[in-house]
GROMACS .gro file of C-alpha atoms in nm:
model
  243
    1UNK     CA    1   0.965   0.778   0.771
    2UNK     CA    2   1.240   0.856   0.542
    3UNK     CA    3   1.293   0.969   0.171
    4UNK     CA    4   1.499   0.767  -0.037
    5UNK     CA    5   1.562   0.993  -0.397
    6UNK     CA    6   1.771   0.802  -0.651
    7UNK     CA    7   1.886   1.120  -0.850
    8UNK     CA    8   2.146   1.184  -1.126
    9UNK     CA    9   2.172   1.471  -1.373
   10UNK     CA   10   2.251   1.213  -1.624
   11UNK     CA   11   1.980   1.000  -1.811
   12UNK     CA   12   2.006   0.621  -1.894
   13UNK     CA   13   2.175   0.539  -1.590
   14UNK     CA   14   1.939   0.293  -1.469
   15UNK     CA   15   1.762   0.556  -1.221
   16UNK     CA   16   1.428   0.397  -1.261
   17UNK     CA   17   1.436   0.052  -1.259
   18UNK     CA   18   1.673   0.049  -0.929
   19UNK     CA   19   1.375   0.280  -0.795
   20UNK     CA   20   1.117   0.034  -0.848
   21UNK     CA   21   1.331  -0.252  -0.745
   22UNK     CA   22   1.429  -0.037  -0.412
   23UNK     CA   23   1.071   0.025  -0.344
   24UNK     CA   24   0.946  -0.370  -0.407
   25UNK     CA   25   1.220  -0.444  -0.167
   26UNK     CA   26   1.125  -0.237   0.093
   27UNK     CA   27   0.778  -0.362   0.092
   28UNK     CA   28   0.842  -0.694   0.044
   29UNK     CA   29   1.175  -0.778   0.216
   30UNK     CA   30   1.170  -0.504   0.492
   31UNK     CA   31   0.796  -0.549   0.534
   32UNK     CA   32   0.755  -0.165   0.520
   33UNK     CA   33   0.470   0.028   0.390
   34UNK     CA   34   0.641   0.195   0.102
   35UNK     CA   35   0.557   0.455  -0.162
   36UNK     CA   36   0.741   0.486  -0.516
   37UNK     CA   37   0.696   0.854  -0.604
   38UNK     CA   38   0.787   0.931  -0.971
   39UNK     CA   39   0.881   1.288  -1.025
   40UNK     CA   40   1.005   1.242  -1.407
   41UNK     CA   41   0.709   1.272  -1.654
   42UNK     CA   42   0.814   1.006  -1.881
   43UNK     CA   43   0.637   0.785  -1.627
   44UNK     CA   44   0.874   0.468  -1.591
   45UNK     CA   45   0.819   0.394  -1.277
   46UNK     CA   46   0.409   0.368  -1.351
   47UNK     CA   47   0.502   0.154  -1.665
   48UNK     CA   48   0.703  -0.108  -1.397
   49UNK     CA   49   0.416  -0.198  -1.212
   50UNK     CA   50   0.153  -0.217  -1.538
   51UNK     CA   51   0.039   0.139  -1.417
   52UNK     CA   52  -0.134   0.403  -1.712
   53UNK     CA   53  -0.124   0.698  -1.525
   54UNK     CA   54  -0.222   0.949  -1.837
   55UNK     CA   55  -0.564   0.799  -1.802
   56UNK     CA   56  -0.596   1.035  -1.524
   57UNK     CA   57  -0.296   1.304  -1.583
   58UNK     CA   58  -0.370   1.471  -1.273
   59UNK     CA   59  -0.034   1.391  -1.067
   60UNK     CA   60   0.061   1.781  -1.073
   61UNK     CA   61  -0.247   1.866  -0.887
   62UNK     CA   62  -0.061   1.736  -0.573
   63UNK     CA   63   0.177   2.033  -0.579
   64UNK     CA   64  -0.039   2.360  -0.749
   65UNK     CA   65  -0.416   2.286  -0.579
   66UNK     CA   66  -0.306   2.050  -0.271
   67UNK     CA   67  -0.501   1.801  -0.369
   68UNK     CA   68  -0.564   1.480  -0.139
   69UNK     CA   69  -0.286   1.233  -0.217
   70UNK     CA   70  -0.475   0.953  -0.164
   71UNK     CA   71  -0.690   1.065  -0.475
   72UNK     CA   72  -0.366   1.005  -0.692
   73UNK     CA   73  -0.203   0.686  -0.532
   74UNK     CA   74  -0.205   0.345  -0.701
   75UNK     CA   75  -0.178   0.000  -0.585
   76UNK     CA   76   0.164  -0.181  -0.710
   77UNK     CA   77  -0.024  -0.528  -0.684
   78UNK     CA   78   0.232  -0.588  -0.395
   79UNK     CA   79   0.162  -0.596  -0.054
   80UNK     CA   80   0.292  -0.290   0.135
   81UNK     CA   81   0.374  -0.116  -0.196
   82UNK     CA   82   0.221   0.175  -0.344
   83UNK     CA   83   0.274   0.381  -0.652
   84UNK     CA   84   0.249   0.791  -0.680
   85UNK     CA   85   0.272   0.769  -1.049
   86UNK     CA   86   0.392   1.070  -1.330
   87UNK     CA   87   0.223   1.195  -1.642
   88UNK     CA   88   0.216   1.477  -1.853
   89UNK     CA   89   0.100   1.715  -1.608
   90UNK     CA   90   0.424   1.730  -1.430
   91UNK     CA   91   0.633   1.821  -1.738
   92UNK     CA   92   0.686   2.167  -1.636
   93UNK     CA   93   0.691   2.070  -1.257
   94UNK     CA   94   0.981   2.318  -1.254
   95UNK     CA   95   0.775   2.606  -1.365
   96UNK     CA   96   0.512   2.477  -1.118
   97UNK     CA   97   0.777   2.529  -0.829
   98UNK     CA   98   0.865   2.851  -0.933
   99UNK     CA   99   0.475   2.963  -0.964
  100UNK     CA  100   0.379   2.842  -0.644
  101UNK     CA  101   0.724   3.000  -0.492
  102UNK     CA  102   0.735   2.731  -0.180
  103UNK     CA  103   1.117   2.582  -0.133
  104UNK     CA  104   1.003   2.280   0.078
  105UNK     CA  105   0.646   2.222  -0.105
  106UNK     CA  106   0.784   1.861  -0.214
  107UNK     CA  107   0.911   1.800   0.162
  108UNK     CA  108   0.606   1.892   0.312
  109UNK     CA  109   0.370   1.665   0.061
  110UNK     CA  110   0.670   1.403   0.173
  111UNK     CA  111   0.611   1.507   0.531
  112UNK     CA  112   0.194   1.453   0.474
  113UNK     CA  113   0.267   1.161   0.286
  114UNK     CA  114   0.474   0.994   0.589
  115UNK     CA  115   0.214   0.965   0.788
  116UNK     CA  116   0.092   0.640   0.608
  117UNK     CA  117   0.443   0.523   0.458
  118UNK     CA  118   0.783   0.440   0.610
  119UNK     CA  119   0.966   0.448   0.316
  120UNK     CA  120   0.900   0.625   0.025
  121UNK     CA  121   1.126   0.634  -0.275
  122UNK     CA  122   1.129   0.882  -0.551
  123UNK     CA  123   1.229   0.841  -0.898
  124UNK     CA  124   1.377   1.177  -0.999
  125UNK     CA  125   1.435   1.355  -1.345
  126UNK     CA  126   1.782   1.367  -1.487
  127UNK     CA  127   1.785   1.783  -1.413
  128UNK     CA  128   1.956   2.011  -1.234
  129UNK     CA  129   1.734   2.309  -1.144
  130UNK     CA  130   1.458   2.398  -0.873
  131UNK     CA  131   1.305   2.018  -0.886
  132UNK     CA  132   1.649   1.909  -0.785
  133UNK     CA  133   1.691   2.187  -0.545
  134UNK     CA  134   1.337   2.051  -0.404
  135UNK     CA  135   1.404   1.664  -0.367
  136UNK     CA  136   1.740   1.761  -0.198
  137UNK     CA  137   1.529   1.963   0.048
  138UNK     CA  138   1.318   1.639   0.085
  139UNK     CA  139   1.613   1.389   0.092
  140UNK     CA  140   1.675   1.191   0.410
  141UNK     CA  141   1.952   0.916   0.145
  142UNK     CA  142   2.013   1.018  -0.173
  143UNK     CA  143   2.110   0.723  -0.443
  144UNK     CA  144   2.340   0.829  -0.752
  145UNK     CA  145   2.340   0.558  -1.000
  146UNK     CA  146   2.699   0.575  -1.193
  147UNK     CA  147   2.790   0.358  -1.478
  148UNK     CA  148   3.160   0.312  -1.506
  149UNK     CA  149   3.288   0.607  -1.700
  150UNK     CA  150   3.507   0.917  -1.668
  151UNK     CA  151   3.138   1.158  -1.710
  152UNK     CA  152   2.962   0.946  -1.414
  153UNK     CA  153   3.244   1.065  -1.181
  154UNK     CA  154   3.192   1.425  -1.311
  155UNK     CA  155   2.815   1.351  -1.238
  156UNK     CA  156   2.868   1.224  -0.916
  157UNK     CA  157   3.071   1.571  -0.870
  158UNK     CA  158   2.775   1.763  -1.000
  159UNK     CA  159   2.512   1.574  -0.773
  160UNK     CA  160   2.701   1.631  -0.459
  161UNK     CA  161   2.765   1.990  -0.511
  162UNK     CA  162   2.342   2.048  -0.583
  163UNK     CA  163   2.311   1.851  -0.248
  164UNK     CA  164   2.546   2.057  -0.075
  165UNK     CA  165   2.396   2.400  -0.166
  166UNK     CA  166   2.058   2.336  -0.118
  167UNK     CA  167   2.081   2.237   0.233
  168UNK     CA  168   2.271   2.352   0.576
  169UNK     CA  169   2.311   1.944   0.673
  170UNK     CA  170   2.306   1.770   0.392
  171UNK     CA  171   2.152   1.401   0.372
  172UNK     CA  172   2.401   1.096   0.321
  173UNK     CA  173   2.462   1.008  -0.060
  174UNK     CA  174   2.545   0.674  -0.141
  175UNK     CA  175   2.700   0.600  -0.513
  176UNK     CA  176   2.603   0.295  -0.669
  177UNK     CA  177   2.807   0.116  -0.991
  178UNK     CA  178   2.519   0.029  -1.234
  179UNK     CA  179   2.503  -0.128  -1.578
  180UNK     CA  180   2.832  -0.297  -1.491
  181UNK     CA  181   2.975  -0.507  -1.692
  182UNK     CA  182   3.288  -0.696  -1.573
  183UNK     CA  183   3.367  -0.831  -1.891
  184UNK     CA  184   3.494  -0.444  -1.981
  185UNK     CA  185   3.838  -0.307  -1.876
  186UNK     CA  186   3.692  -0.004  -1.804
  187UNK     CA  187   3.435  -0.131  -1.563
  188UNK     CA  188   3.681  -0.376  -1.380
  189UNK     CA  189   3.875  -0.079  -1.313
  190UNK     CA  190   3.607   0.099  -1.131
  191UNK     CA  191   3.501  -0.180  -0.953
  192UNK     CA  192   3.884  -0.178  -0.788
  193UNK     CA  193   3.872   0.186  -0.745
  194UNK     CA  194   3.539   0.163  -0.546
  195UNK     CA  195   3.526  -0.166  -0.364
  196UNK     CA  196   3.283  -0.060  -0.142
  197UNK     CA  197   3.011   0.081  -0.362
  198UNK     CA  198   2.699  -0.126  -0.449
  199UNK     CA  199   2.705  -0.307  -0.789
  200UNK     CA  200   2.408  -0.339  -1.032
  201UNK     CA  201   2.524  -0.512  -1.300
  202UNK     CA  202   2.411  -0.507  -1.703
  203UNK     CA  203   2.182  -0.789  -1.672
  204UNK     CA  204   1.908  -0.971  -1.919
  205UNK     CA  205   1.702  -0.982  -1.584
  206UNK     CA  206   1.760  -0.619  -1.584
  207UNK     CA  207   1.616  -0.543  -1.929
  208UNK     CA  208   1.326  -0.816  -1.865
  209UNK     CA  209   1.213  -0.531  -1.574
  210UNK     CA  210   1.020  -0.344  -1.827
  211UNK     CA  211   0.934  -0.666  -2.075
  212UNK     CA  212   0.758  -0.776  -1.783
  213UNK     CA  213   0.675  -0.509  -1.595
  214UNK     CA  214   0.790  -0.670  -1.280
  215UNK     CA  215   1.083  -0.590  -1.046
  216UNK     CA  216   1.331  -0.886  -1.086
  217UNK     CA  217   1.294  -1.028  -0.759
  218UNK     CA  218   0.938  -1.113  -0.837
  219UNK     CA  219   1.066  -1.312  -1.123
  220UNK     CA  220   1.422  -1.403  -1.123
  221UNK     CA  221   1.521  -1.368  -0.756
  222UNK     CA  222   1.846  -1.569  -0.744
  223UNK     CA  223   1.990  -1.359  -1.059
  224UNK     CA  224   2.306  -1.196  -0.992
  225UNK     CA  225   2.090  -0.857  -1.074
  226UNK     CA  226   1.838  -0.967  -0.778
  227UNK     CA  227   2.142  -1.021  -0.553
  228UNK     CA  228   2.245  -0.650  -0.643
  229UNK     CA  229   1.955  -0.503  -0.551
  230UNK     CA  230   1.897  -0.704  -0.241
  231UNK     CA  231   2.274  -0.574  -0.139
  232UNK     CA  232   2.212  -0.210  -0.251
  233UNK     CA  233   1.913  -0.189  -0.061
  234UNK     CA  234   2.061  -0.356   0.271
  235UNK     CA  235   2.331  -0.051   0.228
  236UNK     CA  236   2.068   0.183   0.256
  237UNK     CA  237   1.886   0.061   0.558
  238UNK     CA  238   2.215   0.040   0.735
  239UNK     CA  239   2.300   0.401   0.638
  240UNK     CA  240   1.953   0.527   0.760
  241UNK     CA  241   1.972   0.349   1.074
  242UNK     CA  242   2.287   0.569   1.150
  243UNK     CA  243   2.065   0.855   1.167
   0.00000   0.00000   0.00000
């Protein structure tokens, strides 16, 4: 079992769309039993699979009351892919972690869920607090989306420091250039400076994920966006195979 955290301290970098598409690829291409676990109260990951978790508003109970995880998991509509969606009950997840006082609560829950899933993809909120510390302790690999900009480079340095500060042997970090527009000089410079990084383009197919509430590979499998997500997933699988 591997826990793949999609994390950034910046919002608006394509994190949720990346997490949802990676989970879909894990299930449909790698054919692994996969769980997409949304830790962001905005609930974007569930929305992208047509899930309205606000009807239950119970996601927080898995942390506080030791609820049975299976009671909170929804089927995505795709084989081998389930979703543990977010809702308003985790809006104060940092405070909840502080109250229960367990530094590896998320990691232990992931281990428990790992009895049923080969891959767990975490859609993480853009925070730098106890939530991010818990994510780092649970993660096997951390994916960091970075739109090409000087501020994104700074954000990556912050994530790297957070990971080093909270783990003795930190998980591998895989930076990803997201929302890339090759027509822009700054973006081309970022591509030239980081030729080995996976790239997710700024494309209408990516925007259509939220409109259609489907992963790109389900409705535009030949698009540059679908190829970008597939290349990223291949890079992740290769990184995980190295151990």
